Short mmCIF file of C-alpha atoms in Angstrom, two decimals:
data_model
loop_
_atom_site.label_atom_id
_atom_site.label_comp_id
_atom_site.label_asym_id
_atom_site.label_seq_id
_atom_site.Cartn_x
_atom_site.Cartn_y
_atom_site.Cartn_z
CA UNK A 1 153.65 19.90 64.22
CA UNK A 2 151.38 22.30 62.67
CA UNK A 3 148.60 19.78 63.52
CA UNK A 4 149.37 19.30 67.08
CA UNK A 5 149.48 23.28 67.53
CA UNK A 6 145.92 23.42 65.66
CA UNK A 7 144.61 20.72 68.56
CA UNK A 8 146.18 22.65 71.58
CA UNK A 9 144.83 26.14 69.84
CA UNK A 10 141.27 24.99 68.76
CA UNK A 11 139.85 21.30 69.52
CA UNK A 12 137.03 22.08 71.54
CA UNK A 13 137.80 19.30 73.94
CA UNK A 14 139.99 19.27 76.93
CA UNK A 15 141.14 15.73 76.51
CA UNK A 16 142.11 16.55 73.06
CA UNK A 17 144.41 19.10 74.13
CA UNK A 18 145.72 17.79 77.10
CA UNK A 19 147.48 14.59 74.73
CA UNK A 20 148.36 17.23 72.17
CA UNK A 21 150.07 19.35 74.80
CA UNK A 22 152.04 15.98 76.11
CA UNK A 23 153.83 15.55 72.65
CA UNK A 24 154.28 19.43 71.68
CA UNK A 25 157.80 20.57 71.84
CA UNK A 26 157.17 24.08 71.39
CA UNK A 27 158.16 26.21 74.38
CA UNK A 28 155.75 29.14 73.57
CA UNK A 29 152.54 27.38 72.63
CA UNK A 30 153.35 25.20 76.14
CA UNK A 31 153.58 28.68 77.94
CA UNK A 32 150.46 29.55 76.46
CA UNK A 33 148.41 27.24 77.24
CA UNK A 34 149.49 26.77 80.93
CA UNK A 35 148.42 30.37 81.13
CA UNK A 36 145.48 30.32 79.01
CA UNK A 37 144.00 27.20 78.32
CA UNK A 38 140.30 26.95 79.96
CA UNK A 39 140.96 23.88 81.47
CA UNK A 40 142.61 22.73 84.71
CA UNK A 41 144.14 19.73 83.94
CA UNK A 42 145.40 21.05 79.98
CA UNK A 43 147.15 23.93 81.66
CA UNK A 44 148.75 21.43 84.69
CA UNK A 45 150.00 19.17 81.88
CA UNK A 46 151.32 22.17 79.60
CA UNK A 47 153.03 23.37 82.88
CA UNK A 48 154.85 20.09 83.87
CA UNK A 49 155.87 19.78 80.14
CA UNK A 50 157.61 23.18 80.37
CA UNK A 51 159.24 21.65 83.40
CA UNK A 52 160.84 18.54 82.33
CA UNK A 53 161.77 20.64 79.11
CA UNK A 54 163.87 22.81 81.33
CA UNK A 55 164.94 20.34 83.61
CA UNK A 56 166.77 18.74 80.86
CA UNK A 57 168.34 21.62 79.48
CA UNK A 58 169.04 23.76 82.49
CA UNK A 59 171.95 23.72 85.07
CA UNK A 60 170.37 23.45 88.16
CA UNK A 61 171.28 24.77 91.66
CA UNK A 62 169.80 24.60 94.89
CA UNK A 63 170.24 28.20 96.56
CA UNK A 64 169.21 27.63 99.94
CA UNK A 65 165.83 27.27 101.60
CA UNK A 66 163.31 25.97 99.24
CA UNK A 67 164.10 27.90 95.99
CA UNK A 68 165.89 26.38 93.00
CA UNK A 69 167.78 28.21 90.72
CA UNK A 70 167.55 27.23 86.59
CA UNK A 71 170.52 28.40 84.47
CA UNK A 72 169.79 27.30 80.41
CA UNK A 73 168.85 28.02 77.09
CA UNK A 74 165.09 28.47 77.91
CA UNK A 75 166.21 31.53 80.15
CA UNK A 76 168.92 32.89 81.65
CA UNK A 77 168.15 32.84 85.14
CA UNK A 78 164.48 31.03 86.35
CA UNK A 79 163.72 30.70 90.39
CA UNK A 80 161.35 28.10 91.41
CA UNK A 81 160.19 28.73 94.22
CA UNK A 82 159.09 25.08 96.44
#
């Protein structure tokens, strides 16, 4: 795990990260690096990984219109806005 986090962190190349990112499980280096990470497609990939993550743990709801409503352990209350 330690080495995968090293990769996202520090390999200097974006397909590097981007495959690290696809088998990290670690909510907060995911969220980091779709916020951070220098590279388009890294940061897309962190993103969707944080999105299955809480897809699978989260009660979801629609709530009318086009936003979604996420109830689980990764927060208490997420809206996604489609």
């Amino acid at each position: 795990a330690d080495a995968l986090k090293s990769l996202v962190r520090d390999d200097p190349e974006a397909r590097v990260r981007r495959a690290a990112v696809t088998r990290l499980g670690d909510v907060d280096l995911l969220a980091e690096a779709g916020r951070t990470d220098p590279d388009d497609d890294v940061r897309g990939e962190a993103i969707r990984s944080l999105a299955g993550m809480l897809a699978e743990t989260a009660d979801v709801q629609a709530k009318g219109g086009d936003t979604l409503q996420f109830e689980g352990p990764l927060g208490s209350f997420f809206h996604l806005k489609l």
